[in-house]
mmCIF file of C-alpha atoms and ligand atoms in Angstrom:
data_model
loop_
_atom_site.group_PDB
_atom_site.id
_atom_site.type_symbol
_atom_site.label_atom_id
_atom_site.label_comp_id
_atom_site.label_asym_id
_atom_site.label_seq_id
_atom_site.Cartn_x
_atom_site.Cartn_y
_atom_site.Cartn_z
ATOM 1 C CA MET L 25 -42.239 -11.651 2.572
ATOM 2 C CA LEU L 26 -43.000 -7.792 2.932
ATOM 3 C CA TYR L 27 -40.746 -5.885 5.364
ATOM 4 C CA ARG L 28 -41.132 -2.440 6.435
ATOM 5 C CA ASN L 29 -37.512 -1.784 6.397
ATOM 6 C CA ILE L 30 -34.526 -4.033 5.127
ATOM 7 C CA LEU L 31 -32.884 -3.788 8.534
ATOM 8 C CA GLU L 32 -35.765 -5.964 9.913
ATOM 9 C CA LYS L 33 -34.468 -8.830 7.415
ATOM 10 C CA LEU L 34 -32.062 -9.842 10.243
ATOM 11 C CA GLY L 35 -31.020 -13.507 10.675
ATOM 12 C CA LYS L 36 -32.834 -16.477 9.498
ATOM 13 C CA THR L 37 -29.961 -16.820 6.911
ATOM 14 C CA PRO L 38 -29.766 -19.761 4.639
ATOM 15 C CA MET L 39 -27.982 -23.132 5.754
ATOM 16 C CA VAL L 40 -26.563 -24.774 2.691
ATOM 17 C CA LYS L 41 -24.865 -28.408 2.288
ATOM 18 C CA ILE L 42 -21.489 -28.095 0.623
ATOM 19 C CA GLU L 43 -19.890 -31.400 -0.684
ATOM 20 C CA PRO L 44 -16.335 -31.110 -1.375
ATOM 21 C CA ARG L 45 -14.875 -34.001 -3.171
ATOM 22 C CA ASP L 46 -12.113 -34.331 -0.457
ATOM 23 C CA LEU L 47 -14.533 -34.162 2.592
ATOM 24 C CA GLY L 48 -16.623 -37.276 1.694
ATOM 25 C CA GLN L 49 -16.408 -38.510 5.251
ATOM 26 C CA ILE L 50 -18.577 -35.632 6.744
ATOM 27 C CA ASN L 51 -21.692 -33.903 6.170
ATOM 28 C CA LEU L 52 -20.700 -30.116 5.624
ATOM 29 C CA TYR L 53 -23.285 -27.383 6.415
ATOM 30 C CA ALA L 54 -22.532 -23.597 5.840
ATOM 31 C CA LYS L 55 -24.600 -20.861 7.597
ATOM 32 C CA LEU L 56 -24.234 -17.961 5.069
ATOM 33 C CA GLU L 57 -24.180 -14.901 7.081
ATOM 34 C CA PHE L 58 -23.835 -12.435 4.242
ATOM 35 C CA TYR L 59 -27.487 -12.955 3.857
ATOM 36 C CA ASN L 60 -27.857 -10.410 6.814
ATOM 37 C CA PRO L 61 -29.170 -6.755 5.795
ATOM 38 C CA THR L 62 -25.548 -4.914 5.711
ATOM 39 C CA GLY L 63 -23.951 -8.174 4.278
ATOM 40 C CA SER L 64 -22.367 -9.819 7.286
ATOM 41 C CA VAL L 65 -22.662 -11.659 10.679
ATOM 42 C CA LYS L 66 -22.137 -8.453 12.749
ATOM 43 C CA ASP L 67 -25.579 -7.122 11.934
ATOM 44 C CA ARG L 68 -26.958 -9.418 14.639
ATOM 45 C CA ALA L 69 -24.566 -7.927 17.363
ATOM 46 C CA ALA L 70 -25.340 -4.247 16.328
ATOM 47 C CA PHE L 71 -28.999 -4.724 16.270
ATOM 48 C CA HIS L 72 -29.176 -6.701 19.575
ATOM 49 C CA ILE L 73 -26.658 -4.351 21.619
ATOM 50 C CA LEU L 74 -28.270 -1.243 20.652
ATOM 51 C CA LYS L 75 -31.950 -2.607 21.357
ATOM 52 C CA LYS L 76 -30.725 -3.942 24.574
ATOM 53 C CA ALA L 77 -28.938 -0.595 25.764
ATOM 54 C CA LEU L 78 -31.962 1.247 24.926
ATOM 55 C CA LYS L 79 -34.503 -1.011 26.783
ATOM 56 C CA LEU L 80 -32.006 -0.939 29.720
ATOM 57 C CA ASN L 81 -31.770 2.764 29.644
ATOM 58 C CA LYS L 82 -27.800 2.444 29.276
ATOM 59 C CA ILE L 83 -28.536 4.960 26.121
ATOM 60 C CA ASN L 84 -31.356 7.129 25.081
ATOM 61 C CA LYS L 85 -32.102 8.863 21.820
ATOM 62 C CA ASP L 86 -29.677 11.748 22.364
ATOM 63 C CA THR L 87 -26.776 9.362 23.127
ATOM 64 C CA SER L 88 -23.628 9.321 20.909
ATOM 65 C CA ILE L 89 -22.318 5.802 20.187
ATOM 66 C CA ILE L 90 -18.634 5.092 20.085
ATOM 67 C CA GLU L 91 -16.942 2.040 18.688
ATOM 68 C CA SER L 92 -13.516 1.286 17.128
ATOM 69 C CA SER L 93 -13.906 -0.776 13.799
ATOM 70 C CA SER L 94 -12.726 -0.678 10.467
ATOM 71 C CA GLY L 95 -14.812 -3.550 9.187
ATOM 72 C CA ASN L 96 -18.135 -5.016 9.005
ATOM 73 C CA PHE L 97 -18.992 -4.060 12.869
ATOM 74 C CA GLY L 98 -18.491 -0.380 11.669
ATOM 75 C CA VAL L 99 -21.030 -0.913 8.752
ATOM 76 C CA SER L 100 -23.519 -2.554 10.815
ATOM 77 C CA LEU L 101 -23.402 -0.058 13.578
ATOM 78 C CA SER L 102 -23.810 2.753 11.231
ATOM 79 C CA ALA L 103 -26.865 1.091 9.725
ATOM 80 C CA TYR L 104 -28.638 0.344 12.873
ATOM 81 C CA CYS L 105 -27.562 3.651 14.604
ATOM 82 C CA LYS L 106 -29.301 5.687 11.727
ATOM 83 C CA GLU L 107 -32.391 3.164 12.224
ATOM 84 C CA PHE L 108 -32.458 4.024 15.751
ATOM 85 C CA GLY L 109 -31.918 7.807 15.399
ATOM 86 C CA LEU L 110 -28.552 7.641 17.125
ATOM 87 C CA LYS L 111 -25.443 9.419 16.428
ATOM 88 C CA PHE L 112 -22.363 6.980 15.640
ATOM 89 C CA TYR L 113 -18.597 7.767 15.862
ATOM 90 C CA CYS L 114 -16.707 5.099 14.212
ATOM 91 C CA VAL L 115 -13.011 5.138 15.048
ATOM 92 C CA VAL L 116 -11.126 3.580 12.059
ATOM 93 C CA ASP L 117 -7.514 3.256 10.949
ATOM 94 C CA PRO L 118 -5.788 3.821 7.397
ATOM 95 C CA GLN L 119 -5.939 -0.036 6.772
ATOM 96 C CA ILE L 120 -9.720 0.565 6.094
ATOM 97 C CA CYS L 121 -11.045 -0.885 2.765
ATOM 98 C CA THR L 122 -12.443 1.483 0.447
ATOM 99 C CA ALA L 123 -15.799 -0.096 0.427
ATOM 100 C CA ASN L 124 -16.201 0.298 4.184
ATOM 101 C CA GLU L 125 -14.907 3.741 4.324
ATOM 102 C CA TYR L 126 -17.756 4.913 1.852
ATOM 103 C CA LEU L 127 -20.527 2.650 3.534
ATOM 104 C CA ILE L 128 -19.671 3.979 6.921
ATOM 105 C CA LYS L 129 -19.656 7.601 5.657
ATOM 106 C CA THR L 130 -22.617 7.293 3.595
ATOM 107 C CA LEU L 131 -24.683 5.574 6.300
ATOM 108 C CA GLY L 132 -24.139 9.093 8.131
ATOM 109 C CA ALA L 133 -21.557 7.955 10.955
ATOM 110 C CA LYS L 134 -18.716 10.269 11.743
ATOM 111 C CA MET L 135 -15.611 8.689 10.964
ATOM 112 C CA VAL L 136 -12.614 9.308 13.109
ATOM 113 C CA LYS L 137 -9.258 8.170 11.551
ATOM 114 C CA VAL L 138 -6.190 7.396 13.773
ATOM 115 C CA THR L 139 -3.111 7.582 11.627
ATOM 116 C CA GLU L 140 -0.317 6.988 14.035
ATOM 117 C CA PRO L 141 0.601 3.056 14.401
ATOM 118 C CA ASP L 142 0.813 1.730 18.092
ATOM 119 C CA GLU L 143 3.772 0.416 19.866
ATOM 120 C CA ASN L 144 2.998 -3.066 18.315
ATOM 121 C CA GLY L 145 3.057 -1.568 14.789
ATOM 122 C CA GLY L 146 -0.761 -1.929 14.469
ATOM 123 C CA TYR L 147 -3.487 0.412 15.456
ATOM 124 C CA LEU L 148 -5.893 -1.026 17.700
ATOM 125 C CA LEU L 149 -4.305 0.282 20.816
ATOM 126 C CA ASN L 150 -4.342 3.800 19.472
ATOM 127 C CA ARG L 151 -7.862 3.243 18.297
ATOM 128 C CA ILE L 152 -8.920 2.519 21.739
ATOM 129 C CA LYS L 153 -7.054 5.518 23.159
ATOM 130 C CA LYS L 154 -9.168 7.519 20.698
ATOM 131 C CA VAL L 155 -12.181 5.939 21.894
ATOM 132 C CA LYS L 156 -11.489 6.624 25.586
ATOM 133 C CA GLU L 157 -10.647 10.384 24.458
ATOM 134 C CA LEU L 158 -14.027 10.763 22.595
ATOM 135 C CA LEU L 159 -15.797 9.243 25.681
ATOM 136 C CA LYS L 160 -14.243 11.898 27.952
ATOM 137 C CA LYS L 161 -15.061 14.644 25.365
ATOM 138 C CA ILE L 162 -18.590 13.876 24.189
ATOM 139 C CA PRO L 163 -21.440 14.189 26.811
ATOM 140 C CA ASN L 164 -23.824 11.327 26.981
ATOM 141 C CA SER L 165 -21.587 8.822 24.922
ATOM 142 C CA TYR L 166 -21.840 5.056 25.182
ATOM 143 C CA TRP L 167 -18.604 2.935 23.992
ATOM 144 C CA VAL L 168 -20.110 -0.517 22.719
ATOM 145 C CA ASN L 169 -16.906 -2.109 23.546
ATOM 146 C CA GLN L 170 -17.642 -5.670 21.563
ATOM 147 C CA TYR L 171 -14.642 -7.158 23.387
ATOM 148 C CA ARG L 172 -16.430 -7.019 26.743
ATOM 149 C CA ASN L 173 -20.038 -6.346 26.055
ATOM 150 C CA PRO L 174 -21.881 -9.527 27.076
ATOM 151 C CA TYR L 175 -24.788 -8.636 24.705
ATOM 152 C CA ASN L 176 -22.421 -9.263 21.902
ATOM 153 C CA SER L 177 -22.140 -12.969 22.631
ATOM 154 C CA GLU L 178 -25.907 -13.004 23.781
ATOM 155 C CA ALA L 179 -26.983 -11.929 20.211
ATOM 156 C CA TYR L 180 -25.461 -15.048 18.787
ATOM 157 C CA ARG L 181 -26.612 -17.306 21.408
ATOM 158 C CA GLU L 182 -30.347 -16.101 21.049
ATOM 159 C CA THR L 183 -30.270 -15.915 17.232
ATOM 160 C CA LEU L 184 -27.543 -17.593 15.192
ATOM 161 C CA GLY L 185 -26.915 -20.359 17.835
ATOM 162 C CA LYS L 186 -30.764 -20.953 18.038
ATOM 163 C CA GLU L 187 -31.168 -21.190 14.267
ATOM 164 C CA ILE L 188 -28.197 -23.718 13.676
ATOM 165 C CA CYS L 189 -29.494 -25.985 16.804
ATOM 166 C CA ASN L 190 -33.089 -25.981 15.150
ATOM 167 C CA GLU L 191 -31.994 -26.460 11.557
ATOM 168 C CA LEU L 192 -29.763 -29.564 12.110
ATOM 169 C CA ASP L 193 -31.038 -32.871 13.964
ATOM 170 C CA GLU L 194 -27.444 -33.251 15.190
ATOM 171 C CA VAL L 195 -24.400 -30.984 15.417
ATOM 172 C CA ASP L 196 -21.020 -32.927 15.984
ATOM 173 C CA TYR L 197 -18.784 -30.339 15.119
ATOM 174 C CA ALA L 198 -18.901 -26.551 14.767
ATOM 175 C CA PHE L 199 -16.097 -24.475 13.395
ATOM 176 C CA LEU L 200 -16.259 -20.663 13.890
ATOM 177 C CA GLY L 201 -13.845 -17.837 13.226
ATOM 178 C CA VAL L 202 -12.802 -15.538 16.181
ATOM 179 C CA SER L 203 -12.372 -11.804 16.299
ATOM 180 C CA SER L 204 -14.271 -10.141 19.111
ATOM 181 C CA GLY L 205 -15.133 -13.816 20.198
ATOM 182 C CA GLY L 206 -18.924 -12.819 20.083
ATOM 183 C CA THR L 207 -19.945 -15.343 17.495
ATOM 184 C CA ILE L 208 -18.054 -18.213 18.929
ATOM 185 C CA THR L 209 -18.984 -17.491 22.578
ATOM 186 C CA GLY L 210 -22.668 -17.060 21.988
ATOM 187 C CA VAL L 211 -23.250 -20.081 19.289
ATOM 188 C CA SER L 212 -21.103 -22.531 21.476
ATOM 189 C CA GLN L 213 -23.113 -21.888 24.444
ATOM 190 C CA LYS L 214 -26.196 -22.684 22.495
ATOM 191 C CA ILE L 215 -24.833 -25.841 20.960
ATOM 192 C CA ALA L 216 -23.369 -26.865 24.183
ATOM 193 C CA GLU L 217 -26.947 -26.662 25.648
ATOM 194 C CA LYS L 218 -28.723 -28.836 22.919
ATOM 195 C CA PHE L 219 -25.973 -31.041 21.717
ATOM 196 C CA PRO L 220 -23.435 -31.555 24.695
ATOM 197 C CA MET L 221 -21.173 -33.719 22.881
ATOM 198 C CA ALA L 222 -20.437 -31.303 20.052
ATOM 199 C CA LYS L 223 -16.992 -30.276 19.278
ATOM 200 C CA ILE L 224 -16.483 -26.648 18.993
ATOM 201 C CA ILE L 225 -13.413 -25.535 17.096
ATOM 202 C CA ALA L 226 -12.001 -21.885 17.315
ATOM 203 C CA VAL L 227 -10.381 -20.660 13.926
ATOM 204 C CA ASP L 228 -7.815 -18.042 14.357
ATOM 205 C CA MET L 229 -5.266 -16.316 12.037
ATOM 206 C CA VAL L 230 -1.455 -16.542 12.043
ATOM 207 C CA GLY L 231 -0.284 -13.345 13.788
ATOM 208 C CA SER L 232 -3.371 -13.074 16.232
ATOM 209 C CA VAL L 233 -2.708 -13.302 19.676
ATOM 210 C CA ILE L 234 -6.199 -14.397 20.972
ATOM 211 C CA PHE L 235 -5.194 -17.961 21.818
ATOM 212 C CA GLY L 236 -1.377 -17.095 22.663
ATOM 213 C CA GLY L 237 -0.021 -16.692 19.197
ATOM 214 C CA ARG L 238 3.045 -14.389 18.654
ATOM 215 C CA PRO L 239 1.919 -11.081 17.126
ATOM 216 C CA GLN L 240 2.682 -10.694 13.378
ATOM 217 C CA LYS L 241 1.249 -8.417 10.775
ATOM 218 C CA ARG L 242 -1.890 -9.385 9.388
ATOM 219 C CA TYR L 243 -3.311 -8.230 6.329
ATOM 220 C CA ILE L 244 -6.896 -9.908 6.093
ATOM 221 C CA PRO L 245 -9.500 -8.085 8.250
ATOM 222 C CA GLY L 246 -12.265 -9.707 10.274
ATOM 223 C CA ILE L 247 -10.459 -12.678 11.920
ATOM 224 C CA GLY L 248 -7.988 -12.706 14.701
ATOM 225 C CA SER L 249 -7.040 -9.839 16.946
ATOM 226 C CA SER L 250 -4.229 -7.977 18.708
ATOM 227 C CA MET L 251 -5.793 -8.437 21.963
ATOM 228 C CA VAL L 252 -7.616 -11.126 23.991
ATOM 229 C CA PRO L 253 -11.430 -10.670 24.044
ATOM 230 C CA ASP L 254 -12.759 -10.583 27.603
ATOM 231 C CA ILE L 255 -15.921 -12.299 26.475
ATOM 232 C CA LEU L 256 -14.126 -15.341 25.187
ATOM 233 C CA LYS L 257 -13.920 -16.752 28.821
ATOM 234 C CA ASP L 258 -17.476 -17.717 28.678
ATOM 235 C CA ALA L 259 -17.048 -19.651 25.142
ATOM 236 C CA HIS L 260 -16.943 -23.534 25.231
ATOM 237 C CA ILE L 261 -14.093 -24.377 22.939
ATOM 238 C CA ASN L 262 -12.452 -27.756 22.405
ATOM 239 C CA GLU L 263 -9.608 -26.997 20.209
ATOM 240 C CA VAL L 264 -7.929 -23.953 18.343
ATOM 241 C CA ILE L 265 -6.785 -24.059 14.700
ATOM 242 C CA THR L 266 -4.753 -21.543 13.281
ATOM 243 C CA ILE L 267 -4.579 -20.814 9.751
ATOM 244 C CA ASP L 268 -2.241 -18.625 7.518
ATOM 245 C CA GLU L 269 -3.549 -16.142 4.938
ATOM 246 C CA ALA L 270 -2.082 -18.137 2.027
ATOM 247 C CA SER L 271 -4.443 -21.159 2.631
ATOM 248 C CA THR L 272 -7.144 -18.589 3.381
ATOM 249 C CA ILE L 273 -6.891 -17.024 -0.043
ATOM 250 C CA GLU L 274 -6.754 -20.743 -1.627
ATOM 251 C CA MET L 275 -9.796 -21.787 0.089
ATOM 252 C CA CYS L 276 -11.920 -18.584 -0.778
ATOM 253 C CA HIS L 277 -10.994 -19.101 -4.401
ATOM 254 C CA GLU L 278 -11.948 -22.856 -4.136
ATOM 255 C CA LEU L 279 -15.392 -21.992 -2.673
ATOM 256 C CA LEU L 280 -16.011 -19.867 -5.482
ATOM 257 C CA ARG L 281 -14.689 -22.089 -8.088
ATOM 258 C CA GLU L 282 -16.208 -25.376 -6.991
ATOM 259 C CA HIS L 283 -19.349 -24.329 -4.977
ATOM 260 C CA ASN L 284 -20.395 -20.846 -6.479
ATOM 261 C CA LEU L 285 -19.847 -19.218 -2.940
ATOM 262 C CA PHE L 286 -18.243 -15.718 -3.207
ATOM 263 C CA ILE L 287 -17.399 -15.448 0.589
ATOM 264 C CA GLY L 288 -14.913 -13.145 2.603
ATOM 265 C CA GLY L 289 -11.385 -14.001 4.147
ATOM 266 C CA SER L 290 -12.613 -15.653 7.419
ATOM 267 C CA SER L 291 -14.655 -18.040 5.541
ATOM 268 C CA GLY L 292 -11.856 -19.218 3.688
ATOM 269 C CA SER L 293 -10.066 -19.532 6.835
ATOM 270 C CA VAL L 294 -12.944 -21.845 8.481
ATOM 271 C CA PHE L 295 -13.069 -23.906 5.437
ATOM 272 C CA SER L 296 -9.334 -24.577 5.591
ATOM 273 C CA ALA L 297 -9.649 -25.520 9.311
ATOM 274 C CA VAL L 298 -12.187 -28.054 8.260
ATOM 275 C CA LYS L 299 -10.007 -29.537 5.729
ATOM 276 C CA LYS L 300 -6.917 -29.605 7.929
ATOM 277 C CA TYR L 301 -9.030 -31.144 10.761
ATOM 278 C CA PHE L 302 -10.556 -33.835 8.946
ATOM 279 C CA SER L 303 -7.922 -34.766 6.589
ATOM 280 C CA GLY L 304 -7.282 -38.604 6.816
ATOM 281 C CA LYS L 305 -10.083 -39.249 9.268
ATOM 282 C CA LYS L 306 -12.525 -41.829 8.847
ATOM 283 C CA PHE L 307 -15.864 -42.379 10.502
ATOM 284 C CA LYS L 308 -18.467 -45.144 10.958
ATOM 285 C CA LYS L 309 -21.072 -42.670 10.652
ATOM 286 C CA LYS L 310 -20.755 -39.211 8.832
ATOM 287 C CA PRO L 311 -20.348 -36.579 11.390
ATOM 288 C CA ASN L 312 -22.539 -33.033 11.005
ATOM 289 C CA VAL L 313 -20.138 -30.454 10.789
ATOM 290 C CA VAL L 314 -21.447 -26.783 10.742
ATOM 291 C CA VAL L 315 -19.467 -23.663 9.742
ATOM 292 C CA VAL L 316 -20.363 -20.140 9.677
ATOM 293 C CA PHE L 317 -19.428 -17.962 6.538
ATOM 294 C CA ALA L 318 -19.365 -14.412 8.110
ATOM 295 C CA ASP L 319 -19.469 -12.189 5.070
ATOM 296 C CA ARG L 320 -19.442 -11.921 1.049
ATOM 297 C CA GLY L 321 -16.444 -11.651 -1.150
ATOM 298 C CA ASP L 322 -17.182 -8.136 -2.413
ATOM 299 C CA ARG L 323 -15.152 -6.078 0.225
ATOM 300 C CA TYR L 324 -12.179 -8.381 -0.530
ATOM 301 C CA ILE L 325 -11.977 -7.591 -4.284
ATOM 302 C CA ASN L 326 -8.901 -5.629 -3.809
ATOM 303 C CA THR L 327 -7.070 -8.173 -1.512
ATOM 304 C CA VAL L 328 -8.020 -11.710 -1.255
ATOM 305 C CA TYR L 329 -9.191 -11.848 -4.835
ATOM 306 C CA ASN L 330 -6.854 -9.537 -6.281
ATOM 307 C CA GLU L 331 -3.663 -11.218 -8.082
ATOM 308 C CA ASP L 332 -1.227 -8.519 -7.434
ATOM 309 C CA TRP L 333 -2.176 -8.094 -3.823
ATOM 310 C CA CYS L 334 -1.976 -11.789 -3.178
ATOM 311 C CA ASP L 335 1.507 -11.900 -5.049
ATOM 312 C CA ASN L 336 2.802 -9.139 -2.826
ATOM 313 C CA PHE L 337 1.137 -8.417 0.295
ATOM 314 C CA CYS L 338 -0.628 -11.317 2.212
ATOM 315 C CA GLN L 339 1.573 -13.113 4.801
ATOM 316 C CA ASN L 340 3.438 -15.649 2.550
ATOM 317 C CA ASN L 341 3.346 -13.606 -0.809
ATOM 318 C CA PHE L 342 0.661 -16.257 -1.955
ATOM 319 C CA LYS L 343 1.061 -16.846 -5.889
ATOM 320 C CA LEU L 344 -2.681 -17.014 -7.083
ATOM 321 C CA LYS L 345 -3.107 -19.804 -9.517
ATOM 322 C CA LYS L 346 -4.344 -18.196 -12.809
ATOM 323 C CA LEU L 347 -7.852 -19.524 -13.368
HETATM 324 C C1 PLP T 21 -15.563 -11.408 8.391
HETATM 325 C C2 PLP T 21 -15.740 -11.747 9.707
HETATM 326 N N1 PLP T 21 -15.591 -13.011 10.112
HETATM 327 C C3 PLP T 21 -15.481 -13.313 11.638
HETATM 328 C C4 PLP T 21 -15.647 -12.323 12.457
HETATM 329 C C5 PLP T 21 -15.649 -12.785 13.869
HETATM 330 O O1 PLP T 21 -16.717 -12.564 14.666
HETATM 331 P P1 PLP T 21 -16.538 -12.144 16.262
HETATM 332 O O2 PLP T 21 -16.151 -10.693 16.264
HETATM 333 O O3 PLP T 21 -18.113 -12.293 16.771
HETATM 334 O O4 PLP T 21 -15.628 -13.201 16.698
HETATM 335 C C6 PLP T 21 -15.935 -10.849 12.142
HETATM 336 C C7 PLP T 21 -16.089 -9.955 13.110
HETATM 337 O O5 PLP T 21 -16.054 -8.737 12.767
HETATM 338 C C8 PLP T 21 -15.776 -10.701 10.683
HETATM 339 O O6 PLP T 21 -16.021 -9.510 10.151
#
């Protein structure tokens, strides 16, 4: 297939069957979102939000795009803003990983780093404060605001949700990690439309407040949040499973060891949630279970895949099994 530009190779990611020995009672299918152009599920939102905002004249070629993100969304927006010829201000904090800092800068975004922790001990509130300051200061600026922007979830309803519904004859369960809520809101809407009996399971991280949990320090980016996303009110969610960082790490390593899948942190959380949910359950007919693996392991090489980090920094000071 010939593409004019790599950023056009968006979506239509592979769906693979995974057959873990202890999950023989289900058919498990994983949508591999790291096959998107910048390596994550967030490319879908970045492309759709910018395209929609241009079409609706909410922005023009001289607009400065502003968003707070230390992770995948910052990388996706940097690439797609560059493609659309838009200036991008990415508000980050000191917890940003080296790879993302390098990618965001190299892709031409202006990086604004917040250094003071907020009253909750995290940085999110101060990052939002900084976004609001920039909006006041920079004329013709536009805040993407992934937590509230309806085009965030629309991106997933119209692309990822559609793909899943077309690729499987039946969906009985879908497990999705939640941060801004865009993926689960859009995908769950599409699945509910085509497979109304399907159960949607939200996967959150210990320490995230999205589903009413107590705030606690979290070290693995991409999943969970210290604020409740507004767009989540339109999601179809049947159950929430909260996973800790230790089991997330354990499952990341298992997926690599046993299934050749070098995936990012949130994919380990989702896999852990599937195991927790189906453990001891029996079915007359194997249900079809779909999971979304949002990114690849490379950006976690100094954390989830690093022995010293696991021993010292993750929530439960996880002891990584020697391979
Ligand atoms: C690795 C990873 N997993 C899951 C998600 C969750 O996606 P959403 O923000 O659509 O809820 C994100 C979002 O940034 C992510 O980076």
